[in-house]
Amino acid sequence: MVHAQFDPTARRALAIAAVDAKIRKDLSWQQIADVSGHSVAFTTAAVLGQHALPEESARAVAELLGLDEDAVRLLRTIPTRGSLDGAVPTDPTIYRFYEMLQVYGTTLKELVHEQFGDGIISAINFKLDVKKVADPEGGERAVITLDGKYLPTKPF
């Protein structure tokens, strides 16, 4: 049976334990994703409490991380999503994404509406990818692809 969470406390505690196990076992997110059978972005988000994993994936991840049956159950539970509290993020990496949306959020909204009309870009029917590429001017660049299905607003 499919279950949903009401209180994210248990899922947050599981995320802390899972990250601790990942570090102790010196695993990468890609290695965890490989046993889950899903993308590295989806698997990472699931382990961090933002998605539910199918039973087989939850069992494989829990086994790799050395987590118990309660962890399998929680990994399968539909979470209460949202990993940030209401305050401005203080972690520098997360803050930069916040900053990007503060600077470019209205631009993205205008361009999406101009090209698609009134609607949203889904974060449910969604793909995320992060790649490291060489910067022609030296160093490295991050290429982040957010690929979401457009869902038009429907009058009722």
mmCIF file of C-alpha atoms in Angstrom, residues 14-127:
data_model
loop_
_atom_site.group_PDB
_atom_site.id
_atom_site.type_symbol
_atom_site.label_atom_id
_atom_site.label_comp_id
_atom_site.label_asym_id
_atom_site.label_seq_id
_atom_site.Cartn_x
_atom_site.Cartn_y
_atom_site.Cartn_z
ATOM 1 C CA LEU A 14 16.707 9.121 7.859
ATOM 2 C CA ALA A 15 18.435 11.534 5.470
ATOM 3 C CA ILE A 16 20.970 12.384 8.176
ATOM 4 C CA ALA A 17 21.604 8.685 8.867
ATOM 5 C CA ALA A 18 21.855 7.885 5.143
ATOM 6 C CA VAL A 19 24.369 10.654 4.470
ATOM 7 C CA ASP A 20 26.371 9.515 7.488
ATOM 8 C CA ALA A 21 26.396 5.939 6.113
ATOM 9 C CA LYS A 22 27.358 7.224 2.655
ATOM 10 C CA ILE A 23 30.354 9.036 4.175
ATOM 11 C CA ARG A 24 31.387 6.124 6.416
ATOM 12 C CA LYS A 25 31.244 3.719 3.471
ATOM 13 C CA ASP A 26 32.987 6.251 1.184
ATOM 14 C CA LEU A 27 30.251 5.971 -1.460
ATOM 15 C CA SER A 28 29.316 8.422 -4.191
ATOM 16 C CA TRP A 29 25.753 9.411 -5.015
ATOM 17 C CA GLN A 30 26.300 7.753 -8.392
ATOM 18 C CA GLN A 31 27.108 4.438 -6.684
ATOM 19 C CA ILE A 32 23.916 4.707 -4.660
ATOM 20 C CA ALA A 33 21.949 5.601 -7.804
ATOM 21 C CA ASP A 34 23.435 2.610 -9.620
ATOM 22 C CA VAL A 35 21.922 0.179 -7.092
ATOM 23 C CA SER A 36 18.613 2.078 -7.043
ATOM 24 C CA GLY A 37 18.167 1.825 -10.802
ATOM 25 C CA HIS A 38 17.275 5.514 -11.063
ATOM 26 C CA SER A 39 19.125 8.681 -12.048
ATOM 27 C CA VAL A 40 21.660 10.182 -9.677
ATOM 28 C CA ALA A 41 19.542 13.333 -9.273
ATOM 29 C CA PHE A 42 16.328 11.434 -8.469
ATOM 30 C CA THR A 43 18.083 8.991 -6.133
ATOM 31 C CA THR A 44 19.917 11.744 -4.263
ATOM 32 C CA ALA A 45 16.679 13.697 -3.828
ATOM 33 C CA ALA A 46 14.912 10.533 -2.629
ATOM 34 C CA VAL A 47 17.589 9.677 -0.069
ATOM 35 C CA LEU A 48 17.505 13.292 1.116
ATOM 36 C CA GLY A 49 13.749 12.937 1.675
ATOM 37 C CA GLN A 50 12.226 14.565 -1.408
ATOM 38 C CA HIS A 51 10.917 11.530 -3.338
ATOM 39 C CA ALA A 52 9.608 8.062 -2.608
ATOM 40 C CA LEU A 53 11.562 5.116 -3.975
ATOM 41 C CA PRO A 54 9.903 1.971 -5.342
ATOM 42 C CA GLU A 55 10.251 -1.004 -2.983
ATOM 43 C CA GLU A 56 13.050 -2.755 -4.894
ATOM 44 C CA SER A 57 15.059 0.463 -5.089
ATOM 45 C CA ALA A 58 14.454 1.295 -1.423
ATOM 46 C CA ARG A 59 15.659 -2.160 -0.386
ATOM 47 C CA ALA A 60 18.778 -1.934 -2.565
ATOM 48 C CA VAL A 61 19.689 1.516 -1.242
ATOM 49 C CA ALA A 62 19.055 0.517 2.374
ATOM 50 C CA GLU A 63 21.161 -2.622 1.955
ATOM 51 C CA LEU A 64 24.049 -0.688 0.385
ATOM 52 C CA LEU A 65 23.940 1.885 3.190
ATOM 53 C CA GLY A 66 23.415 -0.686 5.941
ATOM 54 C CA LEU A 67 20.021 0.713 6.940
ATOM 55 C CA ASP A 68 17.203 -1.243 8.586
ATOM 56 C CA GLU A 69 13.660 -2.209 7.578
ATOM 57 C CA ASP A 70 12.285 1.051 9.033
ATOM 58 C CA ALA A 71 14.521 2.916 6.589
ATOM 59 C CA VAL A 72 13.143 0.855 3.691
ATOM 60 C CA ARG A 73 9.604 1.761 4.784
ATOM 61 C CA LEU A 74 10.467 5.461 5.021
ATOM 62 C CA LEU A 75 12.286 5.501 1.675
ATOM 63 C CA ARG A 76 9.069 4.145 0.114
ATOM 64 C CA THR A 77 6.811 6.717 1.794
ATOM 65 C CA ILE A 78 5.630 9.741 -0.178
ATOM 66 C CA PRO A 79 7.372 12.641 1.590
ATOM 67 C CA THR A 80 6.267 16.046 2.676
ATOM 68 C CA ARG A 81 8.445 17.872 0.151
ATOM 69 C CA GLY A 82 10.551 20.947 0.677
ATOM 70 C CA SER A 83 14.037 20.689 2.072
ATOM 71 C CA LEU A 84 14.553 24.331 3.026
ATOM 72 C CA ASP A 85 12.941 26.270 5.816
ATOM 73 C CA GLY A 86 11.430 29.683 5.140
ATOM 74 C CA ALA A 87 14.570 31.696 5.850
ATOM 75 C CA VAL A 88 17.147 32.784 3.282
ATOM 76 C CA PRO A 89 19.548 29.842 2.896
ATOM 77 C CA THR A 90 22.925 30.232 4.580
ATOM 78 C CA ASP A 91 24.797 27.399 2.858
ATOM 79 C CA PRO A 92 26.809 29.158 0.093
ATOM 80 C CA THR A 93 25.938 26.664 -2.657
ATOM 81 C CA ILE A 94 22.220 26.672 -1.886
ATOM 82 C CA TYR A 95 22.291 30.445 -1.428
ATOM 83 C CA ARG A 96 23.703 30.880 -4.965
ATOM 84 C CA PHE A 97 20.706 29.003 -6.391
ATOM 85 C CA TYR A 98 18.455 31.212 -4.288
ATOM 86 C CA GLU A 99 20.358 34.228 -5.624
ATOM 87 C CA MET A 100 19.984 32.973 -9.207
ATOM 88 C CA LEU A 101 16.228 32.736 -8.746
ATOM 89 C CA GLN A 102 16.133 36.177 -7.084
ATOM 90 C CA VAL A 103 17.967 37.658 -10.079
ATOM 91 C CA TYR A 104 16.537 35.558 -12.920
ATOM 92 C CA GLY A 105 13.257 34.213 -11.520
ATOM 93 C CA THR A 106 11.073 36.925 -13.046
ATOM 94 C CA THR A 107 13.019 36.647 -16.316
ATOM 95 C CA LEU A 108 12.419 32.895 -16.431
ATOM 96 C CA LYS A 109 8.739 33.442 -15.653
ATOM 97 C CA GLU A 110 8.365 36.033 -18.422
ATOM 98 C CA LEU A 111 10.156 33.868 -21.002
ATOM 99 C CA VAL A 112 8.183 30.727 -20.097
ATOM 100 C CA HIS A 113 4.870 32.599 -20.320
ATOM 101 C CA GLU A 114 5.844 34.324 -23.554
ATOM 102 C CA GLN A 115 6.786 31.036 -25.206
ATOM 103 C CA PHE A 116 4.184 28.707 -23.645
ATOM 104 C CA GLY A 117 1.355 30.843 -22.257
ATOM 105 C CA ASP A 118 -0.161 30.806 -18.790
ATOM 106 C CA GLY A 119 1.015 27.725 -16.891
ATOM 107 C CA ILE A 120 3.865 26.171 -14.937
ATOM 108 C CA ILE A 121 6.900 23.993 -15.456
ATOM 109 C CA SER A 122 6.347 20.755 -13.557
ATOM 110 C CA ALA A 123 8.768 19.624 -10.868
ATOM 111 C CA ILE A 124 6.918 16.278 -10.790
ATOM 112 C CA ASN A 125 7.310 15.343 -14.468
ATOM 113 C CA PHE A 126 10.891 16.545 -14.333
ATOM 114 C CA LYS A 127 14.505 15.680 -15.085
#
